[in-house]
Amino acid sequence: MDIKQVVVTGKNEVELQHLSLTDEVGPEEVLIDTEYTFISAGTELANYTAKDVKVFEPGHWHSYPWKSGYANVGIVRKVGDNVKRLKAGQRVYTFGPHASTIIVSQQQLIIEVPADINPAIAASSRMAGVAATSIILSDVPHNAWVAVFGLGMVGNLAAQMFRNLGCKVIGVEPNEQRRQLAKACGLDITIGGSNEEVQEQIRALTGGKLAHITVDAVGHSSVVMQALQATASLGQLVLLGSPRVPVEGNLTELLSDIHLRWITMRGGLEWFLPVYSEVSTAVSLYSKQELVFDWIRQGKLALEPQISHYVSPSQIKEAYDGLLYEPHTYTGVVLDWTK
């Protein structure tokens, strides 16, 4: 079977290729015809621009040529003999790549998309799944102040989630357009300016107490230091973004402040969670996505305002470069495979 698939072939090089895929499935596999995929402006662009030099080394998960994408919604066409919880005709959400047809093992995340959720919105909810780890691993005090540094899509959604938990949320973002978009998504308090100005605004807003929880949603080590300054003693600092760029600094300054003020720093990479759990009270990637879908259905997560472009997969180069060079215009990009 001929399919179309997005492939990052080298640094700043991406194309839609015609490839072959078997239409036979193994006993544990599911064949899915893609409707929509969503571009991760963090992970995908980092690999597209070779921020991690391992992309040039064969054998790594993102080595060139890399079949990118991990937010896929489509229709099940075939299921293997051992697949019992899925059937042909279901619309499902997976971590599948940007491709017109995919085969996914049932050991990987596959979850049915509720009928009352737009499938394009369901695909874009991938970023909400990333953001959700920040609330899962945090010990959230009653009436807590939370400062989220970075209001790209992941930070915006993390801020919305803490708001849903009853927290008083401060969105920190230097770009005015992103601050306005955050307000359109229901975030009342957004601030910007120099680090000194931001710290002063946080002190004023919290009555000098600082934030019980701070979140680095940028993935930059210098932002972690800014977040640390805004974290209250006995507070928590969550690393939601993946640090990728080397930053020179005084490590003792970081560790001393954590030590002296009893601050807990938590890593927030979602892949640490199991895909499924046999215990209903245990958190998994599956239960996390259930929460995301529930909040979308309840109108508690504003995703649609953050989607700026719906494009054809043939426009993948334009989409990547738009997200890279015009991030305040390209706030979120859906690839439409239905046409």
mmCIF file of C-alpha atoms in Angstrom:
data_model
loop_
_atom_site.group_PDB
_atom_site.id
_atom_site.type_symbol
_atom_site.label_atom_id
_atom_site.label_comp_id
_atom_site.label_asym_id
_atom_site.label_seq_id
_atom_site.Cartn_x
_atom_site.Cartn_y
_atom_site.Cartn_z
ATOM 1 C CA MET A 1 0.000 0.000 0.000
ATOM 2 C CA ASP A 2 1.287 3.463 -0.939
ATOM 3 C CA ILE A 3 1.209 6.109 1.784
ATOM 4 C CA LYS A 4 2.434 9.650 2.257
ATOM 5 C CA GLN A 5 4.658 10.421 5.248
ATOM 6 C CA VAL A 6 6.547 13.412 6.598
ATOM 7 C CA VAL A 7 10.296 12.760 6.825
ATOM 8 C CA VAL A 8 12.951 15.082 8.251
ATOM 9 C CA THR A 9 15.899 14.257 6.009
ATOM 10 C CA GLY A 10 18.500 16.622 7.489
ATOM 11 C CA LYS A 11 19.006 19.869 9.346
ATOM 12 C CA ASN A 12 16.218 22.266 8.284
ATOM 13 C CA GLU A 13 15.165 19.763 5.618
ATOM 14 C CA VAL A 14 11.740 18.118 5.591
ATOM 15 C CA GLU A 15 9.557 16.654 2.872
ATOM 16 C CA LEU A 16 6.405 14.658 2.259
ATOM 17 C CA GLN A 17 7.542 11.318 0.847
ATOM 18 C CA HIS A 18 5.677 8.507 -0.926
ATOM 19 C CA LEU A 19 6.424 5.278 0.945
ATOM 20 C CA SER A 20 5.112 1.727 1.119
ATOM 21 C CA LEU A 21 3.264 0.178 4.059
ATOM 22 C CA THR A 22 1.815 -3.298 4.362
ATOM 23 C CA ASP A 23 -1.950 -3.459 4.737
ATOM 24 C CA GLU A 24 -1.626 -6.603 6.854
ATOM 25 C CA VAL A 25 -1.638 -6.294 10.642
ATOM 26 C CA GLY A 26 -0.045 -8.504 13.246
ATOM 27 C CA PRO A 27 -2.086 -9.991 16.104
ATOM 28 C CA GLU A 28 -1.349 -7.003 18.386
ATOM 29 C CA GLU A 29 -1.576 -4.280 15.727
ATOM 30 C CA VAL A 30 -4.108 -1.722 14.538
ATOM 31 C CA LEU A 31 -4.252 -0.161 11.048
ATOM 32 C CA ILE A 32 -5.419 3.464 11.103
ATOM 33 C CA ASP A 33 -6.230 5.897 8.279
ATOM 34 C CA THR A 34 -5.134 9.333 9.479
ATOM 35 C CA GLU A 35 -7.489 12.317 9.501
ATOM 36 C CA TYR A 36 -5.449 14.944 11.370
ATOM 37 C CA THR A 37 -2.039 15.294 12.956
ATOM 38 C CA PHE A 38 -0.624 18.147 15.042
ATOM 39 C CA ILE A 39 2.903 19.548 14.948
ATOM 40 C CA SER A 40 4.843 19.753 18.215
ATOM 41 C CA ALA A 41 6.695 23.055 18.019
ATOM 42 C CA GLY A 42 9.063 21.887 20.756
ATOM 43 C CA THR A 43 10.280 18.376 20.017
ATOM 44 C CA GLU A 44 9.786 18.434 16.256
ATOM 45 C CA LEU A 45 11.480 21.768 15.666
ATOM 46 C CA ALA A 46 14.334 20.848 18.018
ATOM 47 C CA ASN A 47 15.059 17.791 15.896
ATOM 48 C CA TYR A 48 14.391 19.635 12.625
ATOM 49 C CA THR A 49 17.013 22.240 13.561
ATOM 50 C CA ALA A 50 19.451 19.655 15.008
ATOM 51 C CA LYS A 51 19.596 21.165 18.495
ATOM 52 C CA ASP A 52 20.456 17.634 19.605
ATOM 53 C CA VAL A 53 23.549 16.521 17.670
ATOM 54 C CA LYS A 54 22.483 12.895 18.079
ATOM 55 C CA VAL A 55 20.198 13.379 15.076
ATOM 56 C CA PHE A 56 23.343 12.870 12.995
ATOM 57 C CA GLU A 57 24.198 9.568 14.734
ATOM 58 C CA PRO A 58 22.478 6.422 13.404
ATOM 59 C CA GLY A 59 20.397 4.390 15.827
ATOM 60 C CA HIS A 60 18.788 7.096 17.935
ATOM 61 C CA TRP A 61 15.010 7.527 18.026
ATOM 62 C CA HIS A 62 15.262 10.832 16.141
ATOM 63 C CA SER A 63 18.219 10.128 13.830
ATOM 64 C CA TYR A 64 17.972 11.444 10.287
ATOM 65 C CA PRO A 65 16.039 10.482 8.248
ATOM 66 C CA TRP A 66 13.394 10.898 10.973
ATOM 67 C CA LYS A 67 9.699 10.153 10.495
ATOM 68 C CA SER A 68 8.369 12.963 12.626
ATOM 69 C CA GLY A 69 5.137 13.528 14.498
ATOM 70 C CA TYR A 70 3.446 12.070 17.579
ATOM 71 C CA ALA A 71 -0.097 13.436 17.585
ATOM 72 C CA ASN A 72 -2.429 11.491 15.312
ATOM 73 C CA VAL A 73 -6.206 11.089 15.047
ATOM 74 C CA GLY A 74 -7.715 8.688 12.525
ATOM 75 C CA ILE A 75 -10.174 5.898 11.762
ATOM 76 C CA VAL A 76 -9.438 2.263 12.599
ATOM 77 C CA ARG A 77 -9.561 0.094 9.470
ATOM 78 C CA LYS A 78 -8.188 -3.247 10.666
ATOM 79 C CA VAL A 79 -7.364 -4.839 14.005
ATOM 80 C CA GLY A 80 -5.239 -7.866 14.838
ATOM 81 C CA ASP A 81 -6.670 -11.072 16.268
ATOM 82 C CA ASN A 82 -5.576 -10.266 19.829
ATOM 83 C CA VAL A 83 -6.972 -6.712 19.824
ATOM 84 C CA LYS A 84 -10.231 -6.794 21.809
ATOM 85 C CA ARG A 85 -10.920 -3.226 22.930
ATOM 86 C CA LEU A 86 -10.875 -1.635 19.463
ATOM 87 C CA LYS A 87 -12.857 -2.254 16.293
ATOM 88 C CA ALA A 88 -12.974 -1.038 12.698
ATOM 89 C CA GLY A 89 -14.721 2.290 12.257
ATOM 90 C CA GLN A 90 -13.666 3.811 15.596
ATOM 91 C CA ARG A 91 -12.013 7.223 15.643
ATOM 92 C CA VAL A 92 -8.905 7.023 17.806
ATOM 93 C CA TYR A 93 -6.111 9.194 19.131
ATOM 94 C CA THR A 94 -2.557 7.844 19.134
ATOM 95 C CA PHE A 95 1.033 9.028 19.339
ATOM 96 C CA GLY A 96 1.356 8.122 15.662
ATOM 97 C CA PRO A 97 3.510 10.046 13.158
ATOM 98 C CA HIS A 98 2.574 12.424 10.349
ATOM 99 C CA ALA A 99 1.481 9.833 7.790
ATOM 100 C CA SER A 100 -1.638 9.099 5.765
ATOM 101 C CA THR A 101 -1.903 5.550 7.176
ATOM 102 C CA ILE A 102 -0.182 4.095 10.228
ATOM 103 C CA ILE A 103 0.125 0.775 12.035
ATOM 104 C CA VAL A 104 0.200 0.972 15.836
ATOM 105 C CA SER A 105 0.711 -1.758 18.419
ATOM 106 C CA GLN A 106 -2.016 -1.965 21.042
ATOM 107 C CA GLN A 107 0.775 -1.804 23.628
ATOM 108 C CA GLN A 108 1.143 1.848 22.606
ATOM 109 C CA LEU A 109 -1.392 4.496 23.516
ATOM 110 C CA ILE A 110 -4.647 4.145 21.564
ATOM 111 C CA ILE A 111 -7.746 5.826 22.958
ATOM 112 C CA GLU A 112 -11.133 6.440 21.382
ATOM 113 C CA VAL A 113 -11.978 10.066 20.612
ATOM 114 C CA PRO A 114 -15.338 11.081 22.119
ATOM 115 C CA ALA A 115 -17.944 11.706 19.427
ATOM 116 C CA ASP A 116 -18.549 15.283 20.575
ATOM 117 C CA ILE A 117 -14.908 16.385 20.168
ATOM 118 C CA ASN A 118 -13.755 17.786 16.829
ATOM 119 C CA PRO A 119 -11.064 15.358 15.565
ATOM 120 C CA ALA A 120 -8.707 18.216 14.670
ATOM 121 C CA ILE A 121 -9.025 19.547 18.228
ATOM 122 C CA ALA A 122 -8.430 16.018 19.521
ATOM 123 C CA ALA A 123 -5.151 15.882 17.584
ATOM 124 C CA SER A 124 -4.085 19.269 18.964
ATOM 125 C CA SER A 125 -4.825 18.021 22.485
ATOM 126 C CA ARG A 126 -1.454 16.291 22.315
ATOM 127 C CA MET A 127 0.059 19.460 23.745
ATOM 128 C CA ALA A 128 -2.440 19.347 26.609
ATOM 129 C CA GLY A 129 -1.197 15.855 27.362
ATOM 130 C CA VAL A 130 2.344 17.222 27.622
ATOM 131 C CA ALA A 131 1.154 20.063 29.860
ATOM 132 C CA ALA A 132 -0.820 17.764 32.163
ATOM 133 C CA THR A 133 2.293 16.234 33.717
ATOM 134 C CA SER A 134 2.840 19.546 35.518
ATOM 135 C CA ILE A 135 -0.339 19.096 37.566
ATOM 136 C CA ILE A 136 0.078 15.335 37.982
ATOM 137 C CA LEU A 137 3.458 15.553 39.702
ATOM 138 C CA SER A 138 2.813 18.720 41.719
ATOM 139 C CA ASP A 139 1.553 18.776 45.297
ATOM 140 C CA VAL A 140 -0.978 21.569 44.877
ATOM 141 C CA PRO A 141 -1.775 23.473 48.098
ATOM 142 C CA HIS A 142 -5.186 25.032 48.652
ATOM 143 C CA ASN A 143 -5.560 28.424 46.936
ATOM 144 C CA ALA A 144 -1.997 28.202 45.619
ATOM 145 C CA TRP A 145 -0.185 30.824 43.588
ATOM 146 C CA VAL A 146 1.309 29.288 40.436
ATOM 147 C CA ALA A 147 3.652 31.079 38.018
ATOM 148 C CA VAL A 148 4.038 29.528 34.572
ATOM 149 C CA PHE A 149 7.066 30.790 32.660
ATOM 150 C CA GLY A 150 6.441 30.648 28.909
ATOM 151 C CA LEU A 151 3.004 30.893 27.302
ATOM 152 C CA GLY A 152 3.555 28.900 24.171
ATOM 153 C CA MET A 153 0.900 26.239 23.683
ATOM 154 C CA VAL A 154 2.222 23.893 26.380
ATOM 155 C CA GLY A 155 2.653 26.674 28.949
ATOM 156 C CA ASN A 156 -0.729 28.175 28.081
ATOM 157 C CA LEU A 157 -2.430 24.818 28.607
ATOM 158 C CA ALA A 158 -0.514 24.096 31.823
ATOM 159 C CA ALA A 159 -1.683 27.452 33.166
ATOM 160 C CA GLN A 160 -5.276 26.608 32.222
ATOM 161 C CA MET A 161 -4.976 23.286 34.043
ATOM 162 C CA PHE A 162 -3.702 24.824 37.264
ATOM 163 C CA ARG A 163 -6.569 27.320 37.005
ATOM 164 C CA ASN A 164 -8.968 24.370 36.710
ATOM 165 C CA LEU A 165 -7.588 23.107 40.022
ATOM 166 C CA GLY A 166 -8.502 26.399 41.714
ATOM 167 C CA CYS A 167 -5.039 27.946 41.680
ATOM 168 C CA LYS A 168 -4.270 31.630 41.215
ATOM 169 C CA VAL A 169 -2.181 31.549 38.057
ATOM 170 C CA ILE A 170 0.371 34.067 36.789
ATOM 171 C CA GLY A 171 1.433 33.626 33.161
ATOM 172 C CA VAL A 172 4.931 34.972 32.475
ATOM 173 C CA GLU A 173 5.684 35.716 28.828
ATOM 174 C CA PRO A 174 7.825 38.433 27.186
ATOM 175 C CA ASN A 175 5.729 38.495 24.005
ATOM 176 C CA GLU A 176 2.593 40.639 24.107
ATOM 177 C CA GLN A 177 0.783 38.595 21.435
ATOM 178 C CA ARG A 178 1.153 35.423 23.463
ATOM 179 C CA ARG A 179 -0.040 37.216 26.572
ATOM 180 C CA GLN A 180 -3.139 38.403 24.713
ATOM 181 C CA LEU A 181 -3.760 34.882 23.383
ATOM 182 C CA ALA A 182 -3.491 33.543 26.937
ATOM 183 C CA LYS A 183 -6.086 36.068 28.084
ATOM 184 C CA ALA A 184 -8.358 34.945 25.223
ATOM 185 C CA CYS A 185 -7.987 31.433 26.669
ATOM 186 C CA GLY A 186 -9.224 32.591 30.080
ATOM 187 C CA LEU A 187 -5.979 33.413 31.891
ATOM 188 C CA ASP A 188 -6.586 36.661 33.756
ATOM 189 C CA ILE A 189 -3.064 37.465 34.975
ATOM 190 C CA THR A 190 -0.243 37.672 32.444
ATOM 191 C CA ILE A 191 2.959 39.654 32.915
ATOM 192 C CA GLY A 192 6.124 40.438 30.975
ATOM 193 C CA GLY A 193 9.207 42.616 31.002
ATOM 194 C CA SER A 194 12.773 42.150 32.213
ATOM 195 C CA ASN A 195 13.531 39.512 34.825
ATOM 196 C CA GLU A 196 13.734 42.231 37.495
ATOM 197 C CA GLU A 197 10.344 43.600 36.443
ATOM 198 C CA VAL A 198 8.806 40.126 36.391
ATOM 199 C CA GLN A 199 10.126 39.281 39.861
ATOM 200 C CA GLU A 200 8.777 42.558 41.251
ATOM 201 C CA GLN A 201 5.352 41.955 39.684
ATOM 202 C CA ILE A 202 5.197 38.448 41.149
ATOM 203 C CA ARG A 203 6.121 39.767 44.597
ATOM 204 C CA ALA A 204 3.423 42.420 44.328
ATOM 205 C CA LEU A 205 0.737 40.010 43.111
ATOM 206 C CA THR A 206 1.463 37.444 45.822
ATOM 207 C CA GLY A 207 1.864 39.937 48.636
ATOM 208 C CA GLY A 208 5.548 39.123 48.901
ATOM 209 C CA LYS A 209 4.956 35.384 49.356
ATOM 210 C CA LEU A 210 6.081 34.398 45.818
ATOM 211 C CA ALA A 211 4.599 31.388 43.990
ATOM 212 C CA HIS A 212 3.949 28.076 45.718
ATOM 213 C CA ILE A 213 4.604 26.367 42.372
ATOM 214 C CA THR A 214 6.592 27.650 39.397
ATOM 215 C CA VAL A 215 6.714 25.960 36.009
ATOM 216 C CA ASP A 216 9.379 26.281 33.326
ATOM 217 C CA ALA A 217 7.402 25.630 30.130
ATOM 218 C CA VAL A 218 10.182 26.944 27.886
ATOM 219 C CA GLY A 219 12.844 24.282 28.262
ATOM 220 C CA HIS A 220 15.686 26.748 28.756
ATOM 221 C CA SER A 221 18.050 26.615 31.721
ATOM 222 C CA SER A 222 18.188 30.401 32.143
ATOM 223 C CA VAL A 223 14.399 30.422 32.539
ATOM 224 C CA VAL A 224 14.739 27.827 35.309
ATOM 225 C CA MET A 225 16.865 30.311 37.245
ATOM 226 C CA GLN A 226 14.207 32.992 36.771
ATOM 227 C CA ALA A 227 11.510 30.586 37.948
ATOM 228 C CA LEU A 228 13.597 29.667 40.995
ATOM 229 C CA GLN A 229 13.754 33.306 42.060
ATOM 230 C CA ALA A 230 9.950 33.445 41.916
ATOM 231 C CA THR A 231 9.456 30.241 43.945
ATOM 232 C CA ALA A 232 8.395 30.569 47.560
ATOM 233 C CA SER A 233 10.381 28.867 50.305
ATOM 234 C CA LEU A 234 9.146 25.254 50.694
ATOM 235 C CA GLY A 235 7.749 25.595 47.155
ATOM 236 C CA GLN A 236 8.060 23.506 44.018
ATOM 237 C CA LEU A 237 9.737 24.177 40.670
ATOM 238 C CA VAL A 238 8.537 22.018 37.771
ATOM 239 C CA LEU A 239 10.694 21.428 34.689
ATOM 240 C CA LEU A 240 7.970 20.918 32.076
ATOM 241 C CA GLY A 241 10.080 21.900 29.074
ATOM 242 C CA SER A 242 13.036 19.748 28.028
ATOM 243 C CA PRO A 243 16.305 21.717 28.401
ATOM 244 C CA ARG A 244 18.233 21.351 25.139
ATOM 245 C CA VAL A 245 20.537 24.359 24.776
ATOM 246 C CA PRO A 246 23.794 24.643 26.797
ATOM 247 C CA VAL A 247 23.772 27.584 29.214
ATOM 248 C CA GLU A 248 26.770 28.782 31.228
ATOM 249 C CA GLY A 249 26.109 29.792 34.804
ATOM 250 C CA ASN A 250 26.888 29.316 38.471
ATOM 251 C CA LEU A 251 25.498 25.920 39.484
ATOM 252 C CA THR A 252 26.125 26.686 43.151
ATOM 253 C CA GLU A 253 23.703 29.611 42.942
ATOM 254 C CA LEU A 254 20.973 27.198 41.821
ATOM 255 C CA LEU A 255 21.730 24.445 44.321
ATOM 256 C CA SER A 256 22.304 26.801 47.230
ATOM 257 C CA ASP A 257 18.906 28.449 46.801
ATOM 258 C CA ILE A 258 17.190 25.055 46.580
ATOM 259 C CA HIS A 259 19.075 23.868 49.659
ATOM 260 C CA LEU A 260 18.573 26.951 51.820
ATOM 261 C CA ARG A 261 14.900 27.478 51.037
ATOM 262 C CA TRP A 262 13.782 23.823 50.971
ATOM 263 C CA ILE A 263 12.602 24.020 47.383
ATOM 264 C CA THR A 264 11.675 20.859 45.514
ATOM 265 C CA MET A 265 12.626 20.688 41.832
ATOM 266 C CA ARG A 266 10.627 18.161 39.812
ATOM 267 C CA GLY A 267 11.265 16.812 36.318
ATOM 268 C CA GLY A 268 8.130 16.665 34.184
ATOM 269 C CA LEU A 269 8.832 14.442 31.170
ATOM 270 C CA GLU A 270 5.589 12.603 30.453
ATOM 271 C CA TRP A 271 7.255 9.451 29.083
ATOM 272 C CA PHE A 272 8.075 8.405 32.651
ATOM 273 C CA LEU A 273 4.411 7.410 33.043
ATOM 274 C CA PRO A 274 3.231 3.923 32.042
ATOM 275 C CA VAL A 275 1.044 3.759 28.935
ATOM 276 C CA TYR A 276 -1.731 1.863 30.748
ATOM 277 C CA SER A 277 -2.309 0.828 34.347
ATOM 278 C CA GLU A 278 -4.312 -2.085 35.714
ATOM 279 C CA VAL A 279 -4.948 -0.040 38.870
ATOM 280 C CA SER A 280 -7.737 2.480 38.299
ATOM 281 C CA THR A 281 -6.273 4.999 40.738
ATOM 282 C CA ALA A 282 -2.802 4.954 39.169
ATOM 283 C CA VAL A 283 -1.879 7.663 36.672
ATOM 284 C CA SER A 284 -0.954 6.589 33.144
ATOM 285 C CA LEU A 285 -0.691 8.149 29.712
ATOM 286 C CA TYR A 286 -4.159 6.721 29.050
ATOM 287 C CA SER A 287 -5.771 8.221 32.167
ATOM 288 C CA LYS A 288 -4.034 11.519 31.488
ATOM 289 C CA GLN A 289 -5.587 11.682 28.027
ATOM 290 C CA GLU A 290 -8.983 10.790 29.475
ATOM 291 C CA LEU A 291 -8.677 13.843 31.747
ATOM 292 C CA VAL A 292 -7.734 16.037 28.788
ATOM 293 C CA PHE A 293 -10.755 14.864 26.784
ATOM 294 C CA ASP A 294 -13.050 15.384 29.789
ATOM 295 C CA TRP A 295 -11.865 18.974 30.242
ATOM 296 C CA ILE A 296 -12.279 19.695 26.525
ATOM 297 C CA ARG A 297 -15.847 18.384 26.620
ATOM 298 C CA GLN A 298 -16.585 20.503 29.704
ATOM 299 C CA GLY A 299 -15.248 23.643 28.050
ATOM 300 C CA LYS A 300 -12.371 23.883 30.542
ATOM 301 C CA LEU A 301 -9.513 23.800 28.029
ATOM 302 C CA ALA A 302 -9.284 26.420 25.288
ATOM 303 C CA LEU A 303 -7.412 24.782 22.402
ATOM 304 C CA GLU A 304 -9.087 26.191 19.321
ATOM 305 C CA PRO A 305 -7.887 29.806 19.803
ATOM 306 C CA GLN A 306 -4.317 28.517 19.735
ATOM 307 C CA ILE A 307 -4.618 26.786 16.362
ATOM 308 C CA SER A 308 -3.522 29.360 13.802
ATOM 309 C CA HIS A 309 -3.173 27.182 10.698
ATOM 310 C CA TYR A 310 -4.822 24.157 9.093
ATOM 311 C CA VAL A 311 -2.585 23.067 6.224
ATOM 312 C CA SER A 312 -2.116 20.263 3.747
ATOM 313 C CA PRO A 313 0.667 17.774 4.545
ATOM 314 C CA SER A 314 2.350 18.925 1.321
ATOM 315 C CA GLN A 315 2.928 22.272 3.081
ATOM 316 C CA ILE A 316 5.011 20.705 5.856
ATOM 317 C CA LYS A 317 8.142 22.739 5.037
ATOM 318 C CA GLU A 318 6.120 25.959 5.154
ATOM 319 C CA ALA A 319 4.543 24.871 8.441
ATOM 320 C CA TYR A 320 7.868 23.978 10.122
ATOM 321 C CA ASP A 321 9.520 27.207 8.998
ATOM 322 C CA GLY A 322 6.491 29.239 10.055
ATOM 323 C CA LEU A 323 6.609 27.741 13.547
ATOM 324 C CA LEU A 324 10.370 28.284 13.647
ATOM 325 C CA TYR A 325 10.690 31.812 12.275
ATOM 326 C CA GLU A 326 7.219 33.292 12.907
ATOM 327 C CA PRO A 327 6.180 31.693 16.217
ATOM 328 C CA HIS A 328 3.842 34.517 17.161
ATOM 329 C CA THR A 329 1.900 34.060 13.907
ATOM 330 C CA TYR A 330 2.150 30.270 13.719
ATOM 331 C CA THR A 331 0.880 29.444 17.203
ATOM 332 C CA GLY A 332 -0.378 25.952 16.358
ATOM 333 C CA VAL A 333 -0.514 23.942 13.131
ATOM 334 C CA VAL A 334 -2.824 21.056 12.218
ATOM 335 C CA LEU A 335 -2.065 18.870 9.193
ATOM 336 C CA ASP A 336 -5.286 17.899 7.416
ATOM 337 C CA TRP A 337 -5.020 14.467 5.769
ATOM 338 C CA THR A 338 -8.713 14.250 4.788
ATOM 339 C CA LYS A 339 -8.475 16.104 1.481
#
